[in-house]
mmCIF file of C-alpha atoms and ligand atoms in Angstrom:
data_model
loop_
_atom_site.group_PDB
_atom_site.id
_atom_site.type_symbol
_atom_site.label_atom_id
_atom_site.label_comp_id
_atom_site.label_asym_id
_atom_site.label_seq_id
_atom_site.Cartn_x
_atom_site.Cartn_y
_atom_site.Cartn_z
ATOM 1 C CA MET A 1 0.223 -0.072 -0.095
ATOM 2 C CA THR A 2 2.854 2.341 0.794
ATOM 3 C CA ALA A 3 3.905 1.864 -2.777
ATOM 4 C CA CYS A 4 0.799 3.910 -4.091
ATOM 5 C CA PRO A 5 2.224 6.686 -6.083
ATOM 6 C CA TYR A 6 -0.860 8.787 -5.376
ATOM 7 C CA ALA A 7 -0.819 8.590 -1.819
ATOM 8 C CA HIS A 8 3.022 9.982 -1.935
ATOM 9 C CA ALA A 9 1.938 12.651 -4.442
ATOM 10 C CA GLN A 10 -0.795 13.671 -2.091
ATOM 11 C CA ALA A 11 1.711 13.924 0.969
ATOM 12 C CA ALA A 12 4.191 15.743 -1.276
ATOM 13 C CA GLN A 13 1.526 18.479 -1.570
ATOM 14 C CA THR A 14 1.149 19.142 2.141
ATOM 15 C CA PRO A 15 2.442 22.970 2.514
ATOM 16 C CA ALA A 16 5.873 23.064 4.281
ATOM 17 C CA VAL A 17 5.412 26.801 5.574
ATOM 18 C CA GLN A 18 2.830 26.041 8.233
ATOM 19 C CA PRO A 19 3.347 23.086 9.868
ATOM 20 C CA PRO A 20 -0.475 21.709 10.622
ATOM 21 C CA ASP A 21 -1.655 21.401 13.974
ATOM 22 C CA GLY A 22 -1.767 17.832 15.425
ATOM 23 C CA ALA A 23 -5.543 17.008 14.639
ATOM 24 C CA ALA A 24 -5.320 18.159 11.024
ATOM 25 C CA GLN A 25 -1.903 16.558 10.696
ATOM 26 C CA ASP A 26 -4.035 13.112 12.266
ATOM 27 C CA ARG A 27 -6.855 13.968 9.405
ATOM 28 C CA HIS A 28 -4.757 14.333 6.591
ATOM 29 C CA GLY A 29 -2.639 11.124 7.599
ATOM 30 C CA LYS A 30 -5.939 9.456 7.626
ATOM 31 C CA ALA A 31 -7.366 10.566 4.448
ATOM 32 C CA ALA A 32 -4.029 9.551 2.918
ATOM 33 C CA LYS A 33 -4.039 6.079 4.296
ATOM 34 C CA ALA A 34 -7.522 6.042 3.376
ATOM 35 C CA GLN A 35 -6.945 6.672 -0.319
ATOM 36 C CA ALA A 36 -3.868 4.372 -0.470
ATOM 37 C CA GLU A 37 -5.966 1.385 0.852
ATOM 38 C CA ALA A 38 -8.847 2.182 -1.325
ATOM 39 C CA HIS A 39 -6.313 2.490 -4.620
ATOM 40 C CA ALA A 40 -4.632 -0.899 -3.269
ATOM 41 C CA PHE A 41 -7.799 -2.635 -3.169
ATOM 42 C CA LEU A 42 -9.126 -1.363 -6.678
ATOM 43 C CA ARG A 43 -5.727 -2.278 -8.056
ATOM 44 C CA GLN A 44 -6.300 -5.793 -6.689
ATOM 45 C CA PHE A 45 -9.794 -6.393 -7.602
ATOM 46 C CA TYR A 46 -9.036 -5.192 -11.354
ATOM 47 C CA ALA A 47 -6.134 -7.521 -11.256
ATOM 48 C CA GLU A 48 -7.706 -10.700 -9.720
ATOM 49 C CA THR A 49 -10.876 -10.242 -11.761
ATOM 50 C CA GLY A 50 -9.170 -9.560 -15.229
ATOM 51 C CA ARG A 51 -11.090 -6.424 -15.582
ATOM 52 C CA THR A 52 -10.061 -3.378 -17.702
ATOM 53 C CA GLY A 53 -10.415 0.251 -16.940
ATOM 54 C CA LEU A 54 -8.687 0.700 -13.597
ATOM 55 C CA GLU A 55 -7.217 3.804 -14.171
ATOM 56 C CA ALA A 56 -10.702 5.559 -14.885
ATOM 57 C CA ARG A 57 -12.091 3.618 -11.999
ATOM 58 C CA LEU A 58 -9.442 5.198 -9.767
ATOM 59 C CA ARG A 59 -10.047 8.940 -11.067
ATOM 60 C CA GLN A 60 -13.711 8.143 -10.489
ATOM 61 C CA TRP A 61 -13.135 7.066 -6.833
ATOM 62 C CA THR A 62 -11.653 10.526 -6.003
ATOM 63 C CA LEU A 63 -15.000 12.094 -7.213
ATOM 64 C CA ASP A 64 -17.310 9.436 -5.505
ATOM 65 C CA PRO A 65 -15.630 6.969 -2.900
ATOM 66 C CA THR A 66 -18.199 4.170 -3.225
ATOM 67 C CA LEU A 67 -17.654 0.491 -3.794
ATOM 68 C CA THR A 68 -19.697 -1.106 -6.398
ATOM 69 C CA HIS A 69 -21.816 -3.702 -5.471
ATOM 70 C CA GLU A 70 -19.060 -6.310 -7.439
ATOM 71 C CA GLU A 71 -16.322 -4.477 -5.396
ATOM 72 C CA LEU A 72 -18.114 -4.956 -1.997
ATOM 73 C CA THR A 73 -18.897 -8.439 -2.890
ATOM 74 C CA PHE A 74 -15.356 -9.456 -3.940
ATOM 75 C CA GLY A 75 -14.010 -7.296 -0.808
ATOM 76 C CA ALA A 76 -16.148 -9.561 1.479
ATOM 77 C CA ARG A 77 -14.806 -12.791 -0.025
ATOM 78 C CA VAL A 78 -11.313 -11.741 0.057
ATOM 79 C CA ALA A 79 -11.714 -10.888 3.620
ATOM 80 C CA TRP A 80 -13.187 -14.546 4.271
ATOM 81 C CA ARG A 81 -10.162 -15.948 2.209
ATOM 82 C CA GLY A 82 -7.602 -14.173 4.489
ATOM 83 C CA SER A 83 -9.145 -15.000 7.613
ATOM 84 C CA ALA A 84 -6.209 -16.422 9.578
ATOM 85 C CA ARG A 85 -8.717 -18.255 12.248
ATOM 86 C CA CYS A 86 -11.335 -19.958 9.723
ATOM 87 C CA VAL A 87 -10.603 -23.645 8.931
ATOM 88 C CA GLY A 88 -13.444 -23.378 6.477
ATOM 89 C CA ARG A 89 -12.438 -21.169 3.995
ATOM 90 C CA LEU A 90 -12.255 -23.481 0.734
ATOM 91 C CA PRO A 91 -15.730 -21.954 -0.493
ATOM 92 C CA TRP A 92 -14.650 -18.578 0.195
ATOM 93 C CA ALA A 93 -15.592 -17.310 -3.657
ATOM 94 C CA SER A 94 -19.386 -18.855 -2.940
ATOM 95 C CA LEU A 95 -19.887 -16.212 -0.229
ATOM 96 C CA ARG A 96 -23.279 -14.437 -0.852
ATOM 97 C CA VAL A 97 -23.552 -10.860 -0.252
ATOM 98 C CA ARG A 98 -26.883 -9.088 0.416
ATOM 99 C CA ASP A 99 -25.397 -5.172 -0.392
ATOM 100 C CA ARG A 100 -28.194 -3.423 2.158
ATOM 101 C CA ARG A 101 -25.762 -0.408 2.257
ATOM 102 C CA HIS A 102 -28.942 1.906 1.879
ATOM 103 C CA VAL A 103 -30.741 0.280 5.115
ATOM 104 C CA THR A 104 -30.250 1.997 8.343
ATOM 105 C CA ALA A 105 -33.748 2.199 10.069
ATOM 106 C CA PRO A 106 -34.133 -0.019 12.895
ATOM 107 C CA ASP A 107 -37.246 -2.053 11.444
ATOM 108 C CA GLU A 108 -35.604 -2.438 8.378
ATOM 109 C CA VAL A 109 -32.298 -3.528 9.944
ATOM 110 C CA PHE A 110 -34.066 -6.354 11.726
ATOM 111 C CA SER A 111 -36.205 -7.581 8.733
ATOM 112 C CA GLU A 112 -33.344 -7.775 6.729
ATOM 113 C CA LEU A 113 -31.725 -9.878 9.264
ATOM 114 C CA VAL A 114 -34.540 -12.224 9.589
ATOM 115 C CA ALA A 115 -34.408 -12.480 5.795
ATOM 116 C CA HIS A 116 -30.738 -13.283 6.179
ATOM 117 C CA LEU A 117 -31.425 -16.190 8.495
ATOM 118 C CA ARG A 118 -34.257 -17.669 6.114
ATOM 119 C CA GLU A 119 -31.837 -17.482 2.820
ATOM 120 C CA ALA A 120 -28.843 -18.665 4.680
ATOM 121 C CA TRP A 121 -30.882 -21.379 6.102
ATOM 122 C CA ASN A 122 -32.045 -22.732 2.715
ATOM 123 C CA GLY A 123 -33.844 -25.491 4.141
ATOM 124 C CA GLY A 124 -30.882 -27.082 5.756
ATOM 125 C CA ARG A 125 -28.639 -26.878 2.713
ATOM 126 C CA ILE A 126 -26.729 -23.863 4.426
ATOM 127 C CA ARG A 127 -25.326 -21.152 2.280
ATOM 128 C CA PRO A 128 -22.315 -18.901 3.320
ATOM 129 C CA THR A 129 -24.242 -15.346 3.447
ATOM 130 C CA MET A 130 -23.082 -11.748 4.699
ATOM 131 C CA THR A 131 -25.363 -8.708 5.053
ATOM 132 C CA VAL A 132 -23.830 -5.483 4.743
ATOM 133 C CA PHE A 133 -25.890 -2.399 6.265
ATOM 134 C CA GLY A 134 -25.380 1.272 6.271
ATOM 135 C CA PRO A 135 -23.435 3.733 8.243
ATOM 136 C CA GLY A 136 -24.392 4.320 12.060
ATOM 137 C CA VAL A 137 -25.911 0.604 12.400
ATOM 138 C CA ARG A 138 -24.333 -1.660 14.978
ATOM 139 C CA ILE A 139 -25.288 -4.999 16.208
ATOM 140 C CA VAL A 140 -24.851 -5.261 19.975
ATOM 141 C CA ASN A 141 -25.240 -9.318 19.992
ATOM 142 C CA ASP A 142 -21.728 -10.884 18.895
ATOM 143 C CA GLN A 143 -23.663 -13.525 17.024
ATOM 144 C CA LEU A 144 -27.531 -13.078 15.794
ATOM 145 C CA ILE A 145 -28.603 -16.402 17.890
ATOM 146 C CA ARG A 146 -27.416 -16.745 21.040
ATOM 147 C CA TYR A 147 -28.763 -18.691 24.156
ATOM 148 C CA ALA A 148 -29.209 -16.752 27.423
ATOM 149 C CA GLY A 149 -27.089 -17.065 30.402
ATOM 150 C CA TYR A 150 -29.129 -15.990 33.424
ATOM 151 C CA THR A 151 -26.988 -15.439 36.705
ATOM 152 C CA GLN A 152 -29.037 -16.868 39.545
ATOM 153 C CA PRO A 153 -29.164 -15.013 43.157
ATOM 154 C CA ASP A 154 -26.960 -17.976 44.639
ATOM 155 C CA GLY A 155 -24.349 -16.922 41.729
ATOM 156 C CA SER A 156 -24.849 -19.936 39.764
ATOM 157 C CA LEU A 157 -25.761 -19.639 35.876
ATOM 158 C CA VAL A 158 -28.673 -21.147 33.911
ATOM 159 C CA GLY A 159 -27.930 -21.371 30.125
ATOM 160 C CA ASP A 160 -24.568 -20.243 28.215
ATOM 161 C CA PRO A 161 -22.133 -18.658 30.833
ATOM 162 C CA GLN A 162 -20.451 -17.073 27.662
ATOM 163 C CA ASN A 163 -23.438 -14.593 27.302
ATOM 164 C CA ALA A 164 -24.028 -13.725 30.708
ATOM 165 C CA ALA A 165 -22.848 -10.271 30.238
ATOM 166 C CA LEU A 166 -25.060 -9.858 26.906
ATOM 167 C CA THR A 167 -27.896 -11.328 28.567
ATOM 168 C CA ALA A 168 -27.911 -8.716 31.437
ATOM 169 C CA TYR A 169 -27.320 -5.953 28.980
ATOM 170 C CA LEU A 170 -30.436 -6.880 27.168
ATOM 171 C CA ARG A 171 -32.271 -6.887 30.261
ATOM 172 C CA ARG A 172 -31.119 -3.311 31.109
ATOM 173 C CA VAL A 173 -32.249 -2.234 27.818
ATOM 174 C CA GLY A 174 -35.673 -3.388 28.540
ATOM 175 C CA TRP A 175 -35.741 -7.332 27.849
ATOM 176 C CA ALA A 176 -38.246 -8.931 30.181
ATOM 177 C CA GLY A 177 -36.431 -12.358 29.967
ATOM 178 C CA GLY A 178 -37.427 -15.681 28.457
ATOM 179 C CA PRO A 179 -38.950 -18.766 30.052
ATOM 180 C CA GLY A 180 -35.584 -19.361 31.926
ATOM 181 C CA THR A 181 -34.649 -22.767 29.867
ATOM 182 C CA ARG A 182 -30.949 -23.465 29.124
ATOM 183 C CA PHE A 183 -31.302 -22.708 25.686
ATOM 184 C CA ASP A 184 -33.494 -19.430 25.620
ATOM 185 C CA VAL A 185 -32.956 -17.714 22.486
ATOM 186 C CA LEU A 186 -31.953 -14.080 23.170
ATOM 187 C CA PRO A 187 -33.722 -11.080 21.539
ATOM 188 C CA LEU A 188 -31.493 -9.105 19.060
ATOM 189 C CA CYS A 189 -30.251 -5.486 20.223
ATOM 190 C CA VAL A 190 -29.571 -3.240 17.198
ATOM 191 C CA THR A 191 -28.307 0.394 17.754
ATOM 192 C CA VAL A 192 -28.618 2.982 15.458
ATOM 193 C CA ASN A 193 -26.560 6.208 16.415
ATOM 194 C CA GLY A 194 -26.090 4.375 19.406
ATOM 195 C CA HIS A 195 -29.721 4.224 20.385
ATOM 196 C CA PRO A 196 -30.762 0.614 21.260
ATOM 197 C CA HIS A 197 -33.638 -1.233 19.640
ATOM 198 C CA LEU A 198 -34.758 -4.516 20.908
ATOM 199 C CA PHE A 199 -36.293 -7.547 18.679
ATOM 200 C CA GLU A 200 -37.433 -11.034 19.341
ATOM 201 C CA TRP A 201 -37.060 -13.295 16.669
ATOM 202 C CA PRO A 202 -39.992 -15.104 14.712
ATOM 203 C CA ALA A 203 -40.043 -18.547 15.655
ATOM 204 C CA ASP A 204 -39.547 -19.805 12.374
ATOM 205 C CA ALA A 205 -36.374 -17.830 11.827
ATOM 206 C CA VAL A 206 -34.265 -19.552 14.430
ATOM 207 C CA GLN A 207 -33.543 -23.339 13.631
ATOM 208 C CA GLU A 208 -32.011 -25.702 15.839
ATOM 209 C CA VAL A 209 -31.181 -29.376 16.203
ATOM 210 C CA ASN A 210 -31.757 -31.662 19.079
ATOM 211 C CA ILE A 211 -28.770 -33.804 19.794
ATOM 212 C CA THR A 212 -29.133 -37.621 19.967
ATOM 213 C CA HIS A 213 -26.620 -40.147 19.819
ATOM 214 C CA PRO A 214 -27.073 -43.012 17.160
ATOM 215 C CA ASP A 215 -26.520 -45.977 19.615
ATOM 216 C CA CYS A 216 -27.063 -44.280 23.220
ATOM 217 C CA PRO A 217 -30.639 -42.993 23.866
ATOM 218 C CA ALA A 218 -29.586 -41.797 27.198
ATOM 219 C CA VAL A 219 -27.419 -39.136 25.601
ATOM 220 C CA GLY A 220 -30.478 -37.898 23.776
ATOM 221 C CA GLU A 221 -32.412 -37.625 27.192
ATOM 222 C CA LEU A 222 -30.003 -35.055 28.244
ATOM 223 C CA GLY A 223 -32.079 -32.487 26.235
ATOM 224 C CA LEU A 224 -29.199 -30.802 24.505
ATOM 225 C CA ARG A 225 -29.646 -28.974 21.311
ATOM 226 C CA TRP A 226 -27.553 -26.271 19.365
ATOM 227 C CA HIS A 227 -28.793 -23.654 16.693
ATOM 228 C CA ALA A 228 -28.088 -24.572 13.029
ATOM 229 C CA LEU A 229 -26.652 -21.076 12.071
ATOM 230 C CA PRO A 230 -23.291 -19.419 13.633
ATOM 231 C CA VAL A 231 -24.012 -15.833 12.616
ATOM 232 C CA ILE A 232 -21.000 -13.703 13.279
ATOM 233 C CA SER A 233 -22.303 -10.152 13.847
ATOM 234 C CA ASN A 234 -19.294 -8.214 16.092
ATOM 235 C CA MET A 235 -16.741 -7.893 13.273
ATOM 236 C CA THR A 236 -15.922 -4.999 11.112
ATOM 237 C CA LEU A 237 -15.320 -5.518 7.537
ATOM 238 C CA ASP A 238 -12.707 -3.608 6.234
ATOM 239 C CA VAL A 239 -12.587 -3.072 2.407
ATOM 240 C CA ALA A 240 -10.864 -0.176 0.665
ATOM 241 C CA GLY A 241 -10.042 1.499 3.612
ATOM 242 C CA GLN A 242 -13.827 1.715 4.408
ATOM 243 C CA LYS A 243 -15.421 0.149 7.476
ATOM 244 C CA PHE A 244 -18.687 -1.759 7.513
ATOM 245 C CA HIS A 245 -19.399 -2.108 11.483
ATOM 246 C CA ALA A 246 -22.740 -4.111 10.812
ATOM 247 C CA ALA A 247 -21.875 -6.644 8.181
ATOM 248 C CA PRO A 248 -22.932 -9.875 9.733
ATOM 249 C CA PHE A 249 -21.769 -12.968 7.896
ATOM 250 C CA SER A 250 -22.792 -17.085 8.206
ATOM 251 C CA GLY A 251 -21.325 -20.404 7.112
ATOM 252 C CA TRP A 252 -22.287 -23.607 8.733
ATOM 253 C CA TYR A 253 -21.013 -25.223 11.749
ATOM 254 C CA LEU A 254 -18.222 -27.617 12.220
ATOM 255 C CA GLU A 255 -19.373 -30.439 14.579
ATOM 256 C CA THR A 256 -16.197 -29.662 17.280
ATOM 257 C CA GLU A 257 -17.543 -26.152 17.706
ATOM 258 C CA ILE A 258 -20.502 -27.598 19.116
ATOM 259 C CA ALA A 259 -19.681 -30.772 20.465
ATOM 260 C CA ALA A 260 -15.590 -29.991 21.607
ATOM 261 C CA ARG A 261 -16.336 -26.605 22.680
ATOM 262 C CA ASN A 262 -19.891 -24.870 23.432
ATOM 263 C CA LEU A 263 -21.317 -27.964 24.870
ATOM 264 C CA ALA A 264 -18.406 -29.284 26.205
ATOM 265 C CA ASP A 265 -15.935 -26.517 27.774
ATOM 266 C CA GLN A 266 -16.143 -26.031 31.579
ATOM 267 C CA GLY A 267 -16.677 -22.734 31.356
ATOM 268 C CA ARG A 268 -19.733 -22.992 28.824
ATOM 269 C CA TYR A 269 -22.352 -26.045 29.046
ATOM 270 C CA ASP A 270 -19.697 -28.587 30.843
ATOM 271 C CA GLN A 271 -21.650 -31.442 29.715
ATOM 272 C CA LEU A 272 -18.710 -34.174 29.522
ATOM 273 C CA PRO A 273 -19.555 -35.689 32.995
ATOM 274 C CA ALA A 274 -23.298 -35.957 32.233
ATOM 275 C CA VAL A 275 -22.462 -37.412 28.724
ATOM 276 C CA ALA A 276 -20.109 -39.829 30.229
ATOM 277 C CA ARG A 277 -22.828 -41.232 32.820
ATOM 278 C CA ALA A 278 -25.381 -41.298 30.050
ATOM 279 C CA LEU A 279 -22.722 -43.667 28.085
ATOM 280 C CA GLY A 280 -22.235 -45.724 31.453
ATOM 281 C CA LEU A 281 -18.513 -44.689 31.873
ATOM 282 C CA ASP A 282 -16.579 -45.054 35.115
ATOM 283 C CA THR A 283 -16.085 -41.261 36.116
ATOM 284 C CA THR A 284 -14.376 -42.053 39.230
ATOM 285 C CA ARG A 285 -11.049 -43.064 37.635
ATOM 286 C CA ARG A 286 -9.399 -40.309 35.442
ATOM 287 C CA ARG A 287 -7.590 -42.986 33.824
ATOM 288 C CA SER A 288 -10.658 -44.710 32.199
ATOM 289 C CA LEU A 289 -10.436 -41.668 30.017
ATOM 290 C CA TRP A 290 -14.173 -40.957 30.546
ATOM 291 C CA MET A 291 -13.723 -37.692 29.319
ATOM 292 C CA ASP A 292 -11.901 -37.817 26.227
ATOM 293 C CA ARG A 293 -14.533 -41.001 25.394
ATOM 294 C CA ALA A 294 -17.547 -38.429 26.317
ATOM 295 C CA LEU A 295 -15.957 -35.875 24.013
ATOM 296 C CA VAL A 296 -15.671 -38.076 20.964
ATOM 297 C CA GLU A 297 -19.503 -39.468 21.507
ATOM 298 C CA LEU A 298 -20.534 -35.976 21.683
ATOM 299 C CA ASN A 299 -19.060 -35.261 18.595
ATOM 300 C CA VAL A 300 -20.443 -38.490 17.111
ATOM 301 C CA ALA A 301 -24.051 -37.379 18.215
ATOM 302 C CA THR A 302 -23.699 -33.945 17.237
ATOM 303 C CA LEU A 303 -22.969 -35.162 13.463
ATOM 304 C CA HIS A 304 -25.797 -37.783 13.758
ATOM 305 C CA SER A 305 -28.393 -35.402 14.553
ATOM 306 C CA PHE A 306 -27.297 -32.618 12.164
ATOM 307 C CA ASP A 307 -27.244 -35.129 9.534
ATOM 308 C CA ALA A 308 -30.746 -36.589 10.393
ATOM 309 C CA ALA A 309 -32.322 -33.346 10.531
ATOM 310 C CA GLY A 310 -31.129 -32.782 7.017
ATOM 311 C CA VAL A 311 -28.785 -29.610 8.200
ATOM 312 C CA ARG A 312 -25.471 -28.946 6.828
ATOM 313 C CA ILE A 313 -22.381 -29.244 8.898
ATOM 314 C CA SER A 314 -18.799 -30.054 8.764
ATOM 315 C CA ASP A 315 -16.643 -32.890 10.544
ATOM 316 C CA HIS A 316 -13.150 -31.954 11.645
ATOM 317 C CA HIS A 317 -11.768 -34.609 9.117
ATOM 318 C CA GLY A 318 -13.478 -33.413 6.037
ATOM 319 C CA VAL A 319 -12.771 -29.622 6.757
ATOM 320 C CA THR A 320 -9.114 -29.968 7.399
ATOM 321 C CA ALA A 321 -8.888 -31.829 4.005
ATOM 322 C CA GLN A 322 -10.884 -28.940 2.424
ATOM 323 C CA PHE A 323 -8.369 -26.881 4.267
ATOM 324 C CA ALA A 324 -5.312 -28.619 2.807
ATOM 325 C CA GLU A 325 -6.767 -28.187 -0.741
ATOM 326 C CA PHE A 326 -7.502 -24.505 0.010
ATOM 327 C CA ALA A 327 -3.926 -24.025 0.866
ATOM 328 C CA ARG A 328 -2.756 -25.690 -2.046
ATOM 329 C CA GLN A 329 -5.100 -23.722 -4.726
ATOM 330 C CA GLU A 330 -3.975 -20.353 -2.822
ATOM 331 C CA ALA A 331 -0.241 -21.294 -3.351
ATOM 332 C CA GLN A 332 -0.685 -22.123 -6.889
ATOM 333 C CA ALA A 333 -2.305 -18.700 -7.436
ATOM 334 C CA GLY A 334 0.766 -17.406 -5.769
ATOM 335 C CA ARG A 335 -0.650 -15.985 -2.439
ATOM 336 C CA VAL A 336 0.358 -16.171 0.967
ATOM 337 C CA VAL A 337 -1.816 -18.769 3.243
ATOM 338 C CA ARG A 338 -2.938 -16.827 6.185
ATOM 339 C CA GLY A 339 -3.332 -18.831 8.984
ATOM 340 C CA GLU A 340 -3.348 -19.218 12.908
ATOM 341 C CA TRP A 341 -2.298 -22.475 13.823
ATOM 342 C CA SER A 342 -3.986 -23.104 17.291
ATOM 343 C CA TRP A 343 -7.155 -21.990 15.611
ATOM 344 C CA LEU A 344 -7.199 -24.179 12.436
ATOM 345 C CA ILE A 345 -6.133 -27.433 14.282
ATOM 346 C CA PRO A 346 -9.544 -28.714 15.860
ATOM 347 C CA PRO A 347 -9.825 -29.502 19.162
ATOM 348 C CA VAL A 348 -10.424 -33.289 18.676
ATOM 349 C CA SER A 349 -7.796 -35.499 17.443
ATOM 350 C CA PRO A 350 -5.617 -32.760 15.848
ATOM 351 C CA ALA A 351 -2.953 -34.773 14.917
ATOM 352 C CA THR A 352 -4.721 -37.150 12.812
ATOM 353 C CA THR A 353 -5.554 -34.095 10.501
ATOM 354 C CA PRO A 354 -3.211 -32.573 7.585
ATOM 355 C CA VAL A 355 -3.291 -29.233 9.602
ATOM 356 C CA TRP A 356 -1.054 -30.521 12.326
ATOM 357 C CA ALA A 357 2.000 -30.757 10.493
ATOM 358 C CA ALA A 358 1.411 -27.520 8.651
ATOM 359 C CA THR A 359 2.577 -23.818 9.337
ATOM 360 C CA PHE A 360 1.017 -20.604 7.975
ATOM 361 C CA ASP A 361 1.722 -16.812 8.348
ATOM 362 C CA PRO A 362 -0.711 -15.489 10.991
ATOM 363 C CA GLN A 363 -0.714 -11.932 9.693
ATOM 364 C CA GLU A 364 -4.095 -10.935 8.228
ATOM 365 C CA VAL A 365 -4.083 -8.226 5.616
ATOM 366 C CA PRO A 366 -7.123 -5.814 4.011
ATOM 367 C CA PRO A 367 -9.609 -6.362 2.969
ATOM 368 C CA ARG A 368 -10.236 -8.237 6.412
ATOM 369 C CA PHE A 369 -12.583 -8.569 9.207
ATOM 370 C CA ARG A 370 -11.766 -6.884 12.490
ATOM 371 C CA ARG A 371 -13.332 -7.923 15.790
ATOM 372 C CA GLN A 372 -15.174 -5.243 17.418
ATOM 373 C CA ARG A 373 -14.933 -4.001 21.193
ATOM 374 C CA ARG A 374 -17.893 -4.623 23.240
ATOM 375 C CA ALA A 375 -17.303 -1.886 26.196
ATOM 376 C CA TRP A 376 -20.890 -1.730 27.449
ATOM 377 C CA LEU A 377 -20.372 -5.609 27.786
ATOM 378 C CA ASP A 378 -17.426 -5.778 29.987
ATOM 379 C CA ASP A 379 -17.311 -6.775 33.363
ATOM 380 C CA ARG A 380 -17.928 -3.787 35.249
ATOM 381 C CA ALA A 381 -20.727 -2.798 33.155
ATOM 382 C CA ASP A 382 -22.347 -6.432 33.958
ATOM 383 C CA SER A 383 -21.933 -6.192 37.528
ATOM 384 C CA GLY A 384 -23.062 -2.546 37.732
ATOM 385 C CA ALA A 385 -26.408 -3.201 36.531
ATOM 386 C CA SER A 386 -27.185 -6.420 38.287
HETATM 387 N N1 LIG B 401 -17.406 -20.707 16.979
HETATM 388 C C1 LIG B 401 -18.691 -20.283 16.997
HETATM 389 C C2 LIG B 401 -19.739 -20.897 17.539
HETATM 390 O O1 LIG B 401 -19.612 -22.045 18.111
HETATM 391 C C3 LIG B 401 -18.737 -20.009 15.587
HETATM 392 C C4 LIG B 401 -17.693 -19.437 14.693
HETATM 393 C C5 LIG B 401 -18.236 -19.294 13.380
HETATM 394 N N2 LIG B 401 -18.112 -20.910 12.844
HETATM 395 C C6 LIG B 401 -18.436 -20.929 11.707
HETATM 396 N N3 LIG B 401 -18.466 -22.265 11.435
HETATM 397 N N4 LIG B 401 -18.748 -20.206 10.699
HETATM 398 O O2 LIG B 401 -20.952 -20.401 17.729
#
């Protein structure tokens, strides 16, 4: 990006007589950086898609720095392609981008999100989907679908402990609370110019799968379930130096996310002891490896349940083989494969997969996604309100 000649020309024009004050210098630096990033992105778009007319497009950008639908879509796909923590990137070019940059009214944002869930769900044949909203819009929930975590008076917790702060926040902005089960779907909070608006999902928009085991009915009796769509809504899409703060995106699940983390982690649903008991394992002896056996069987149950329900899900052997293919394709295209090893290896049997012995460059480059801070969800804000 620093190689962009236009940025240098701009910088050279700064009058040296009157040194600009700090703020002006800052503004100037930011504008030059944004210009350089925009030009770098447009060059990449024209080069990768084999288009002609780059010079005219660069000139036009100076008059109206608005991405075309095609450019935005390309930027989003490339951001996914370069996401160092995602092992499921092989289908990056299939991402469907719903360009809703003209949508900023809270009710319209919500109805577009409902449409996103339905289009992404696609009757179980889940399609990678993103919806991009206009300026001023933020989604408070870190994923569109989240289960409540209710802190009880005795300090214990019902539901997903990871969402305790979000649940408390939603109560503060007016949510009356749900029925109080372990799997209450939280309402969604959208802010527009900082003002919060709460919405309840229509029941048919949220698809869930009950977890049963192919040969152990007692596992099914634990009443575990998970939602079908992971829709990340707390990341900013950064394309051409422009930031889209409300750009939720969804793929489909990898079974280990649900079975080896969400339902298994001690800080989440902590279900391994219950699963081990359901399987009749000896939980009194560490060396029976009941924990490991329960973990594998919960993964078996999750794959079995999604498959039986006709809901798309990856398994860790399949997705890592696909990742190896993705890495091969990227290398062939002359691109650096970005990857954070500790995120790419699955939490179950990592050494059986091709990612185990591989190394990648963890540095992400634009266009990219960035995590947003959730200042209003920090621990102090949470305890202050309870
Ligand atoms: N790990 C997160 C969860 O369990 C979802 C992250 C995105 N995953 C995906 N398959 N697109 O909810």
